[in-house]
Coordinates of N, CA and C in Angstrom, one line a residue:
X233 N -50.5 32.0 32.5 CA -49.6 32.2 33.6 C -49.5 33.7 34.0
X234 N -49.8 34.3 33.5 CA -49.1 36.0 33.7 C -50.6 36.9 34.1
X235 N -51.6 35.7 34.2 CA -52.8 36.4 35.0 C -52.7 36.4 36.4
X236 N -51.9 35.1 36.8 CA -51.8 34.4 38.0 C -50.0 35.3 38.8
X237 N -49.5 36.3 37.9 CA -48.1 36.6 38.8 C -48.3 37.5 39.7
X238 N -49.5 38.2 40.2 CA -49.6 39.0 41.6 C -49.4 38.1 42.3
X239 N -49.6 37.1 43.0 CA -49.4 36.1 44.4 C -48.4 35.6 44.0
X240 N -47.1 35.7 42.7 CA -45.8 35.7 43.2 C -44.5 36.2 44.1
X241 N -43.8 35.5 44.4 CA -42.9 36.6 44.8 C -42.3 37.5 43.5
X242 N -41.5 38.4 43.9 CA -40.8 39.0 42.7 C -40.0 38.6 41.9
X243 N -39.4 37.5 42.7 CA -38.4 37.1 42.2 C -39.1 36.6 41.1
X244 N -39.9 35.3 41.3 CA -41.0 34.6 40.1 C -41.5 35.9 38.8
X245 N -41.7 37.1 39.7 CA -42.4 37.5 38.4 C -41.3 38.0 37.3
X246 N -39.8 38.8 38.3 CA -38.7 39.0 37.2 C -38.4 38.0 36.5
X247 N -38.6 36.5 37.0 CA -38.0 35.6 36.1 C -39.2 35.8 35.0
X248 N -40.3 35.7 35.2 CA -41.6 35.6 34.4 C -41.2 36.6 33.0
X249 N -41.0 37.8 33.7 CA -41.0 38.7 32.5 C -40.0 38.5 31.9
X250 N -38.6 37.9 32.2 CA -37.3 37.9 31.1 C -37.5 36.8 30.3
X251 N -38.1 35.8 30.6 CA -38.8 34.5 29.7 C -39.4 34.6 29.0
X252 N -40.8 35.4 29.3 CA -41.6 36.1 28.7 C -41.1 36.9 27.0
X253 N -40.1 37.7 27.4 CA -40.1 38.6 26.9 C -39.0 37.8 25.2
X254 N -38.8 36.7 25.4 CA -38.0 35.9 24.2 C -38.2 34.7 23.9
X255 N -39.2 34.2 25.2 CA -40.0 33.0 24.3 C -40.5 33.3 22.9
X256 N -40.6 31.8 22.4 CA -41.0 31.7 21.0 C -42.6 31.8 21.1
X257 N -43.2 32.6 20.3 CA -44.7 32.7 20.6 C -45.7 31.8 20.6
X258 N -45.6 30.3 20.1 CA -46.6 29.0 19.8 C -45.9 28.7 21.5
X259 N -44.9 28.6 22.4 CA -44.8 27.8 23.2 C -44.9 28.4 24.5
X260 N -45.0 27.5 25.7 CA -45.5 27.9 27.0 C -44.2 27.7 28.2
X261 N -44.4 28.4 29.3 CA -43.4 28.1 30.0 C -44.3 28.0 31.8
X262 N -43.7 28.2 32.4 CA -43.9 28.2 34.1 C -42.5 28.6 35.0
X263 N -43.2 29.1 36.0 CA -42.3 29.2 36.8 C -42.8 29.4 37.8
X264 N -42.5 28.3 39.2 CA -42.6 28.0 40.4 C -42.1 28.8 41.2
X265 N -42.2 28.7 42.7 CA -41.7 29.2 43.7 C -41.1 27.9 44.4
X266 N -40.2 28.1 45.1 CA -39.7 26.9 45.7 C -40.3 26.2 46.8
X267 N -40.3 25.0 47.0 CA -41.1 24.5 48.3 C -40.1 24.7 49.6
X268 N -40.5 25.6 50.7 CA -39.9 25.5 51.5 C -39.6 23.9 52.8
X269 N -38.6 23.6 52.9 CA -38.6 22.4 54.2 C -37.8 23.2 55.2
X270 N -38.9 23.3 56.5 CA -38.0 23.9 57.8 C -37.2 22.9 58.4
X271 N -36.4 23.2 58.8 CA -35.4 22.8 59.4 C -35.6 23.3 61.0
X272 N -36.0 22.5 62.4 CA -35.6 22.4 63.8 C -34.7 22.1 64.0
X273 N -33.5 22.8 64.4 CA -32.1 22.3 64.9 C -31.8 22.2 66.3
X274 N -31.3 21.5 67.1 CA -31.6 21.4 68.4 C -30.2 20.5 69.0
X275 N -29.3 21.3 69.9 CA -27.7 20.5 70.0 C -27.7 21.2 71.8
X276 N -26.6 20.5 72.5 CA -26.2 21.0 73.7 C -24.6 21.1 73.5
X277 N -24.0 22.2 74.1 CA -22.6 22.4 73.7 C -22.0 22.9 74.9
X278 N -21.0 22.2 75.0 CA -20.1 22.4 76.5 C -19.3 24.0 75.8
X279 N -18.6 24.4 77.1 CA -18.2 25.9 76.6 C -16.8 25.8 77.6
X280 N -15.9 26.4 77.1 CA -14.5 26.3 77.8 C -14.3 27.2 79.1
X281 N -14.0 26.8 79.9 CA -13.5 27.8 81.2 C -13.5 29.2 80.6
X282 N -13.7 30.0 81.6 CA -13.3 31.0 81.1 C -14.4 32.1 80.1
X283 N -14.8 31.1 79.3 CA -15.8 32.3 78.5 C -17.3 32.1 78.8
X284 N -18.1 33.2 78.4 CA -19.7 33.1 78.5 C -20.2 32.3 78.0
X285 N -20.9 31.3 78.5 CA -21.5 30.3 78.0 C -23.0 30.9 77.3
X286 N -23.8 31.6 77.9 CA -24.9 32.0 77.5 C -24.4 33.0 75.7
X287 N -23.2 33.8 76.4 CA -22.9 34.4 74.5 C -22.4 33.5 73.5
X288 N -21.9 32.4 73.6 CA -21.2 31.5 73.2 C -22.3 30.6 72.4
X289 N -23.5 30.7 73.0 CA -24.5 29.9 72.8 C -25.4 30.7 71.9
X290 N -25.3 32.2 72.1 CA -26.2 33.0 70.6 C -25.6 33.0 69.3
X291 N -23.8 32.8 69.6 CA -23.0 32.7 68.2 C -23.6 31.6 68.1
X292 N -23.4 29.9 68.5 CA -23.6 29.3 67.9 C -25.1 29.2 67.3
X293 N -26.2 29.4 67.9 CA -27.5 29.5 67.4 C -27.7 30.2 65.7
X294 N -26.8 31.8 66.1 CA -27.0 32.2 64.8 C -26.0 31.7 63.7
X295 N -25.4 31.1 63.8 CA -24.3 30.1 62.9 C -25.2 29.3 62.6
X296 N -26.0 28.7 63.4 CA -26.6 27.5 62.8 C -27.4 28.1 61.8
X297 N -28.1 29.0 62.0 CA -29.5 29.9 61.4 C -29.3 30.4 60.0
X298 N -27.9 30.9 60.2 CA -27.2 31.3 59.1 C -27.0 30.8 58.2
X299 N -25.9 29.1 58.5 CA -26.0 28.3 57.7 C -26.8 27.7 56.8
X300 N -28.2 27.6 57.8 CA -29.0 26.8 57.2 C -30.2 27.2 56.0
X301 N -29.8 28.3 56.4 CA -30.6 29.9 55.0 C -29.7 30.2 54.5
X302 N -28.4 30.0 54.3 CA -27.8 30.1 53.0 C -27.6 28.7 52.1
X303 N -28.3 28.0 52.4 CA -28.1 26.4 51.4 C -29.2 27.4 50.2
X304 N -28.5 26.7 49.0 CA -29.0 26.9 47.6 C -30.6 25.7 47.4
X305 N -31.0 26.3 46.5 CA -32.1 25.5 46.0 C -31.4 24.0 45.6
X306 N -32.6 23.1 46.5 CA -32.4 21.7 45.8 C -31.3 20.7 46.9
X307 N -30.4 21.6 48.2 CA -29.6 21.2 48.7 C -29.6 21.0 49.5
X308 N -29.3 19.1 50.1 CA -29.7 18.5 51.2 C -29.4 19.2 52.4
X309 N -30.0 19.1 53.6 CA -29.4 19.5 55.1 C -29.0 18.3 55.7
X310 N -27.6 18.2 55.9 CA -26.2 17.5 56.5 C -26.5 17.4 58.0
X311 N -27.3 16.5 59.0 CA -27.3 16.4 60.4 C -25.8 16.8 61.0
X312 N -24.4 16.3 60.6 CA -23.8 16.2 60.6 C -22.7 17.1 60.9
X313 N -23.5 17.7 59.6 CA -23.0 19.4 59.5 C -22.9 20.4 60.2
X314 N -24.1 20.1 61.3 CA -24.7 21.3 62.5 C -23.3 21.2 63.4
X315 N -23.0 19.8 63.7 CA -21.7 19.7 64.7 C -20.5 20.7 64.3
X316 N -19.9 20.5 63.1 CA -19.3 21.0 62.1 C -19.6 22.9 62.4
X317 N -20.8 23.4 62.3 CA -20.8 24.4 62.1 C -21.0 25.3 63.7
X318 N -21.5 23.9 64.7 CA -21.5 24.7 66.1 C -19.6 24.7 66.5
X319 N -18.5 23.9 66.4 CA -17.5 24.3 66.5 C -16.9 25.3 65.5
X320 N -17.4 25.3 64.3 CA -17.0 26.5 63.8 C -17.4 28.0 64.2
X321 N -18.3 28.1 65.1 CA -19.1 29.3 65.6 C -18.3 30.1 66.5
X322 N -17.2 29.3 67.5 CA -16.9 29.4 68.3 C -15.4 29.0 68.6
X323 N -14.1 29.0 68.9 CA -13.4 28.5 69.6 C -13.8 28.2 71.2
X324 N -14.6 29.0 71.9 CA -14.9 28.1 73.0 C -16.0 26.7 73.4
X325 N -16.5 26.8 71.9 CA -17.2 25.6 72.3 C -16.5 24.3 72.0
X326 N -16.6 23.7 73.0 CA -15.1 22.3 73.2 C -15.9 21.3 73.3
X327 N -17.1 21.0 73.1 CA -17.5 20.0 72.8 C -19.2 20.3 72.6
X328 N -19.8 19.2 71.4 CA -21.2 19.3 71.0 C -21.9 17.8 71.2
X329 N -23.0 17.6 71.4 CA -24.1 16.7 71.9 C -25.4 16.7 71.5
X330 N -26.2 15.4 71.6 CA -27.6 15.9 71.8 C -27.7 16.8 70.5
X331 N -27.4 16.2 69.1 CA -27.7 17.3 68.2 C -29.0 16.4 67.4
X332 N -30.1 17.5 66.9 CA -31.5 16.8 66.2 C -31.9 18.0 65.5
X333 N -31.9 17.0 64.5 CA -32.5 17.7 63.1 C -33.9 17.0 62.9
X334 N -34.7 18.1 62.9 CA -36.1 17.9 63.1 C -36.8 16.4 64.0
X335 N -35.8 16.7 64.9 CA -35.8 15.2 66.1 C -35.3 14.4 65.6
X336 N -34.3 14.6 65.2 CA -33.7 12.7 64.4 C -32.3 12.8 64.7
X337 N -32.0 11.9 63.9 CA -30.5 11.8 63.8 C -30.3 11.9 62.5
X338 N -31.0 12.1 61.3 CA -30.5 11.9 59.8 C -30.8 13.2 59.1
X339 N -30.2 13.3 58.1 CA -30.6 14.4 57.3 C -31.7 14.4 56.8
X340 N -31.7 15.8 56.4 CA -32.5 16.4 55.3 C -32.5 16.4 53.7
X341 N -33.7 15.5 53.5 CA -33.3 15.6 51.9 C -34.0 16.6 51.0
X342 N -33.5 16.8 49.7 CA -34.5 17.6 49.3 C -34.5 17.3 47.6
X343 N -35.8 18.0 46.7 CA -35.4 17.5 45.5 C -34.7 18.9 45.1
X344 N -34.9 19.5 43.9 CA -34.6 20.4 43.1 C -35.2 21.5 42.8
X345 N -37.1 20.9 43.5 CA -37.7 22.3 43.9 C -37.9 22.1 45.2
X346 N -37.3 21.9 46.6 CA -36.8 22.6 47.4 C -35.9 23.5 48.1
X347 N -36.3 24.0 49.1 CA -35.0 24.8 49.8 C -35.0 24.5 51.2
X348 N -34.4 24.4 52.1 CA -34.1 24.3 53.3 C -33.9 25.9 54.3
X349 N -35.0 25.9 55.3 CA -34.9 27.0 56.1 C -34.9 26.6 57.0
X350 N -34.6 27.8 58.0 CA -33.9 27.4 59.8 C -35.8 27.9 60.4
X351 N -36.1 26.9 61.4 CA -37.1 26.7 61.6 C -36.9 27.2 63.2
X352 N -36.8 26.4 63.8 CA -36.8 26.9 65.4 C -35.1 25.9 66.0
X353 N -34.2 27.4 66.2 CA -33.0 26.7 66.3 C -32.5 26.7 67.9
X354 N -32.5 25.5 68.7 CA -32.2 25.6 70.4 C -30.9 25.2 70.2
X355 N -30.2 26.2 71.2 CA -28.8 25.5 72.0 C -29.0 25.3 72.9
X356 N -28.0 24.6 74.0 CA -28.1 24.8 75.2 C -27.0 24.6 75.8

């Protein structure tokens, strides 16, 4: 294993060497990198009198973006959720539609070596 930790990230190799460094000597270990699954987020959101619809629409984008790169290893992506987090982005967005997770309507699942990242996120 420890011939192969240049084409890790760092993170892999600090884990490598603190394992490394108290494993029992007859036994073997590994350590992966996570499988990324991108996430396409894709919603249309009405915007209240009164405020910028076009700035209203980069909060909610980067809320989405945000959200969806801070899920932990292993942790499904919630279709659901995006509605949830485009009204949380904003008090002027007064209503959300037309929301698709990687063109669907259903979540994202993942096992335990996944992670979930923000892939190409549209509002409108």
């Amino acid at each position: 294993m420890m011939g192969a930790t240049h084409r890790l990230p760092i993170c892999c190799r600090q884990s490598i060497n603190a394992i490394d460094a108290v494993h029992p000597l007859t036994s073997t270990f590994g350590v992966f990198p996570p499988s990324v699954v991108l996430a396409d987020a894709s919603m249309t959101i009405t915007t209240a009198a009164g405020y910028d619809h076009a700035a209203t629409v980069s909060l909610v984008g980067t809320a989405l973006q945000n959200y969806i790169n801070s899920l932990p290893l292993g942790t499904p992506l919630a279709w659901s959720r995006l509605t949830q987090v485009a009204y949380d982005a904003s008090l002027s967005v007064t209503s959300v539609s037309a929301v698709r997770l990687n063109g669907d309507t259903a979540d994202i699942a993942t096992t335990h070596q996944q992670v979930v990242k923000a892939g190409t996120v549209s509002v409108a």
